[in-house]
Coordinates of C-alpha atoms and ligand atoms in Angstrom, one line a residue:
M102 CA 154.1 137.6 129.5
L103 CA 154.9 135.8 126.2
T104 CA 153.3 137.7 123.3
D105 CA 154.4 138.2 119.7
Q106 CA 156.3 141.3 120.9
T107 CA 158.1 139.9 123.9
V108 CA 159.1 136.9 121.9
A109 CA 160.3 139.0 119.0
A110 CA 162.2 141.2 121.3
A111 CA 163.9 138.2 123.0
A112 CA 165.1 136.8 119.7
R113 CA 166.4 140.3 118.4
D114 CA 168.1 141.1 121.7
A115 CA 169.9 137.7 121.4
G116 CA 171.2 138.6 117.9
I117 CA 168.8 136.4 116.1
D118 CA 167.6 137.9 112.9
V119 CA 165.0 135.3 111.9
L120 CA 161.6 136.5 113.0
P121 CA 160.4 134.0 115.7
R122 CA 156.9 132.5 115.5
Y123 CA 154.7 132.9 118.7
V124 CA 151.4 131.0 119.2
E125 CA 149.2 131.2 122.3
E126 CA 148.2 127.6 121.8
T127 CA 149.3 124.7 119.5
A128 CA 149.5 121.0 119.5
S129 CA 153.2 120.9 119.8
T130 CA 155.8 123.5 118.9
Q131 CA 158.0 120.5 117.8
E132 CA 155.6 119.6 115.0
E133 CA 155.4 123.2 113.9
A134 CA 159.1 123.7 113.9
R135 CA 159.7 120.3 112.1
A136 CA 157.2 121.2 109.4
L137 CA 159.1 124.6 108.9
A138 CA 162.5 122.8 108.9
D139 CA 161.1 120.4 106.3
A140 CA 159.9 123.2 104.2
G141 CA 163.6 124.8 104.3
A142 CA 163.3 127.1 107.3
P143 CA 166.7 128.7 108.1
E144 CA 168.8 127.9 111.2
W145 CA 167.5 130.0 114.4
T146 CA 163.8 129.5 113.2
V147 CA 162.2 129.6 116.7
V148 CA 158.5 128.6 117.6
V149 CA 157.3 129.5 121.1
A150 CA 154.0 128.4 122.5
G151 CA 152.1 129.6 125.6
H152 CA 150.5 126.3 125.8
Q153 CA 150.6 123.0 124.0
T154 CA 147.7 120.5 123.8
A155 CA 149.8 117.6 122.7
G156 CA 153.3 118.3 124.0
R157 CA 155.8 115.6 123.5
G158 CA 158.6 114.4 125.7
R159 CA 161.5 112.0 125.2
L160 CA 161.0 108.2 124.9
G161 CA 157.4 108.5 123.6
R162 CA 156.2 110.4 126.7
G163 CA 154.0 113.5 126.9
W164 CA 154.9 117.0 128.2
A165 CA 152.2 118.8 130.0
S166 CA 151.8 122.6 130.0
V167 CA 149.8 125.0 131.9
P168 CA 148.7 128.2 129.9
G169 CA 150.9 131.1 130.6
K170 CA 153.2 129.3 133.2
G171 CA 155.7 127.5 131.3
L172 CA 158.1 128.2 128.5
Q173 CA 157.7 125.8 125.5
L174 CA 159.9 126.3 122.5
S175 CA 161.3 124.5 119.5
M176 CA 164.1 125.7 117.2
V177 CA 165.6 124.7 113.9
L178 CA 169.3 124.2 113.8
R179 CA 171.4 123.2 110.8
P180 CA 174.9 122.4 112.4
P181 CA 177.6 121.4 109.9
L182 CA 178.5 118.5 112.2
A183 CA 179.1 114.8 111.7
L184 CA 176.0 112.9 112.6
A185 CA 177.6 111.3 115.5
D186 CA 178.5 114.7 117.0
A187 CA 174.8 115.9 116.9
P188 CA 173.9 115.0 120.4
V189 CA 176.4 117.6 121.7
V190 CA 174.2 120.2 120.6
S191 CA 171.4 119.2 122.9
L192 CA 173.9 119.0 125.7
L193 CA 174.9 122.5 124.9
A194 CA 171.4 123.6 125.0
A195 CA 170.8 122.0 128.4
A196 CA 173.8 123.9 129.7
A197 CA 172.4 127.2 128.1
M198 CA 169.1 126.7 129.6
A199 CA 170.5 126.0 133.1
A200 CA 172.5 129.2 133.0
A201 CA 169.5 131.1 131.7
C202 CA 167.3 129.8 134.6
R203 CA 169.9 130.7 137.0
E204 CA 170.5 134.2 135.7
A205 CA 166.7 134.9 135.5
T206 CA 165.8 133.7 138.9
G207 CA 168.9 132.8 140.9
V208 CA 167.7 129.2 141.2
E209 CA 170.5 126.6 140.9
V210 CA 169.6 124.5 137.9
A211 CA 171.5 121.5 136.8
S212 CA 171.2 118.7 134.2
E213 CA 170.9 115.0 134.6
W214 CA 172.3 113.3 131.7
P215 CA 171.4 113.6 128.9
N216 CA 168.6 116.1 128.7
D217 CA 166.7 116.7 132.0
L218 CA 166.9 120.0 133.7
V219 CA 166.7 119.7 137.4
A220 CA 166.3 121.9 140.5
G221 CA 166.1 120.9 144.1
G222 CA 166.4 117.3 143.0
R223 CA 163.3 117.4 140.9
K224 CA 162.6 117.8 137.2
L225 CA 162.1 121.3 136.1
G226 CA 162.3 120.8 132.3
G227 CA 163.6 118.6 129.5
I228 CA 165.0 118.7 126.0
L229 CA 163.6 116.8 123.1
A230 CA 166.2 116.7 120.1
E231 CA 165.0 115.3 116.8
S232 CA 167.0 115.2 113.6
R233 CA 166.5 114.6 109.8
V234 CA 169.1 112.5 108.3
E235 CA 169.5 112.0 104.6
G236 CA 172.2 109.8 103.0
G237 CA 173.9 109.5 106.4
R238 CA 174.2 113.3 106.8
L239 CA 172.5 115.6 109.3
V240 CA 170.0 117.9 107.5
H241 CA 168.6 119.6 110.5
L242 CA 168.1 119.3 114.2
V243 CA 164.9 120.5 116.0
L244 CA 165.5 121.1 119.6
G245 CA 162.4 121.2 121.7
I246 CA 162.6 122.7 125.3
G247 CA 160.1 122.8 128.0
V248 CA 160.7 124.5 131.4
N249 CA 158.2 124.8 134.2
V250 CA 158.4 128.6 135.2
S251 CA 155.6 129.9 137.4
H252 CA 153.8 126.7 138.2
R253 CA 152.4 126.2 141.8
Q254 CA 152.2 122.8 143.3
E255 CA 148.5 122.6 142.2
D256 CA 149.5 123.2 138.6
L257 CA 151.6 120.0 138.3
A258 CA 149.7 116.9 137.2
D259 CA 149.0 114.3 140.0
E260 CA 151.4 111.9 138.4
I261 CA 154.4 114.2 138.3
R262 CA 153.6 116.2 141.6
G263 CA 156.1 114.2 143.7
T264 CA 159.0 114.5 141.1
A265 CA 158.6 117.7 139.2
T266 CA 159.1 121.3 140.2
S267 CA 159.2 124.8 138.9
L268 CA 161.4 127.8 139.2
A269 CA 158.7 129.5 141.3
L270 CA 158.6 126.5 143.5
Q271 CA 162.3 126.6 143.9
G272 CA 162.0 130.3 145.1
G273 CA 162.6 131.9 141.8
R274 CA 160.5 134.7 140.4
A275 CA 160.4 135.0 136.7
E276 CA 158.2 135.2 133.8
P277 CA 158.7 132.7 130.8
E278 CA 159.9 135.6 128.4
A279 CA 162.7 136.4 130.9
V280 CA 164.0 132.9 130.7
L281 CA 163.4 132.7 126.9
E282 CA 165.6 136.0 126.4
R283 CA 168.5 134.7 128.4
F284 CA 168.5 131.2 126.9
L285 CA 168.5 132.6 123.2
R286 CA 171.4 134.8 124.3
E287 CA 173.3 132.1 125.9
L288 CA 172.9 129.7 123.1
R289 CA 173.5 132.3 120.2
R290 CA 176.7 132.9 122.2
S291 CA 178.0 129.5 122.6
Y292 CA 176.5 127.7 119.5
R293 CA 179.5 127.9 117.1
P294 CA 179.5 124.6 115.3
E295 CA 181.6 125.8 112.6
D296 CA 184.5 126.3 115.0
E297 CA 187.2 123.8 115.5
G298 CA 186.9 122.8 119.0
F299 CA 183.3 123.5 119.2
V300 CA 182.4 119.9 120.4
D301 CA 185.1 120.1 123.2
A302 CA 184.0 123.4 124.3
A303 CA 180.3 122.3 124.4
L304 CA 181.0 119.3 126.4
E305 CA 183.1 121.4 128.7
R306 CA 180.0 123.7 129.4
Y307 CA 177.8 120.6 129.9
R308 CA 180.2 118.9 132.2
A309 CA 180.0 122.0 134.5
V310 CA 176.1 121.5 135.0
C311 CA 175.8 117.7 134.8
V312 CA 174.9 116.2 138.2
T313 CA 175.0 112.6 136.9
L314 CA 178.9 112.5 136.9
G315 CA 180.2 110.8 139.9
R316 CA 177.0 109.1 140.7
S317 CA 175.9 105.5 140.6
V318 CA 173.2 105.0 137.8
R319 CA 171.2 102.4 136.3
A320 CA 170.9 102.8 132.6
T321 CA 168.4 101.3 130.1
V322 CA 170.2 101.3 126.9
R323 CA 168.8 101.1 123.2
D324 CA 168.4 97.4 123.1
G325 CA 166.4 97.4 126.3
R326 CA 169.3 96.1 128.4
V327 CA 169.6 97.4 132.0
V328 CA 173.2 98.2 133.1
E329 CA 174.5 99.7 136.4
G330 CA 177.7 101.5 137.1
R331 CA 179.3 104.7 138.4
A332 CA 179.1 107.6 135.7
V333 CA 182.8 108.6 135.6
G334 CA 182.9 111.0 132.5
L335 CA 181.6 111.9 129.0
D336 CA 183.1 110.5 125.9
E337 CA 184.1 112.9 123.2
R338 CA 180.7 112.7 121.7
G339 CA 178.7 113.3 125.0
G340 CA 178.1 109.6 125.6
L341 CA 178.0 108.7 129.4
L342 CA 181.1 106.7 130.5
L343 CA 180.1 104.0 133.1
E344 CA 182.6 101.9 135.2
R345 CA 181.7 98.7 137.0
D346 CA 184.1 96.2 138.3
G347 CA 187.0 97.9 136.6
E348 CA 185.2 97.7 133.2
R349 CA 184.1 100.7 131.2
L350 CA 181.1 101.1 128.8
I351 CA 179.6 104.1 127.0
V352 CA 176.0 104.7 127.1
S353 CA 175.1 106.9 124.2
F354 CA 171.3 106.8 124.4
G355 CA 168.8 106.0 127.0
E356 CA 167.4 106.7 130.3
I357 CA 169.3 107.0 133.5
F358 CA 168.0 106.5 137.0
H359 CA 170.3 107.9 139.8
L360 CA 171.0 105.3 142.3
D361 CA 172.7 107.6 145.0
Ligands
BTN1451 C1 161.6 115.5 128.1 O1 162.0 115.8 129.2 O2 161.0 114.3 127.9 C2 161.6 116.5 126.9 C3 160.4 117.4 127.1 C4 160.5 118.5 125.9 C5 159.3 119.3 125.8 C6 159.3 120.4 124.9 S1 158.1 121.7 125.1 C7 158.5 122.4 123.6 C8 158.7 121.2 122.6 N1 157.4 120.8 122.1 C9 157.1 119.4 122.4 O3 156.0 118.9 122.2 N2 158.0 119.0 123.2 C10 159.2 120.0 123.4

């Protein structure tokens, strides 16, 4: 069970010396972490909630939680990276969470570019990365992550029942705190943004869990245009490289729909 103690132990065991904040219920951990970041909270400030009443997803969507069944967390990071390299951190977090879920439950978890976590072809979780930028410089990054852990079919809202899943529904047995502990450990180990070669190493880890590569996709890009092509790789900043009729284009933001 997620409690003050289990959350604190997970952070400590991961080598994080900033005391995490656990709340049984909040509107959104993302709002809490953002307020803490704006007030100067240090890197590795982690906020975990047992339940959110106004959880937010990417692209203005919501994120539903069921008390005690999922893992909802947000963390403050202050990577000394160029703004254009910041998306790589959320790709690394996706790779770390995929590994954590696998270690905790044995369930094979992958990522659909850029920030979805999937298992058995269904959505298991997602990452919302929000940054504060001042004078063209990245001040902080708030990474919000939600994972469905012990949900049963009836715990999933009607509108996502056909497309969503949980670790339990995929045959894995774990509690949210077991996934949290492994995730923090994985990320603590691999997040070394001051190292030369960090961006390449993070991309390497992400490629290994990304199931979008090699697939045909339809992408809605920032200006609302829809493009289709085969995902042939990631560029040096984590953008998705699409190929169509011998031409290549980079999708650096947006929503992907897998066509095969
Ligand atoms: C997505 O797939 O659209 C991203 C979902 C992100 C959900 C997490 S849960 C913890 C954090 N707090 C929020 O309000 N959202 C993120």
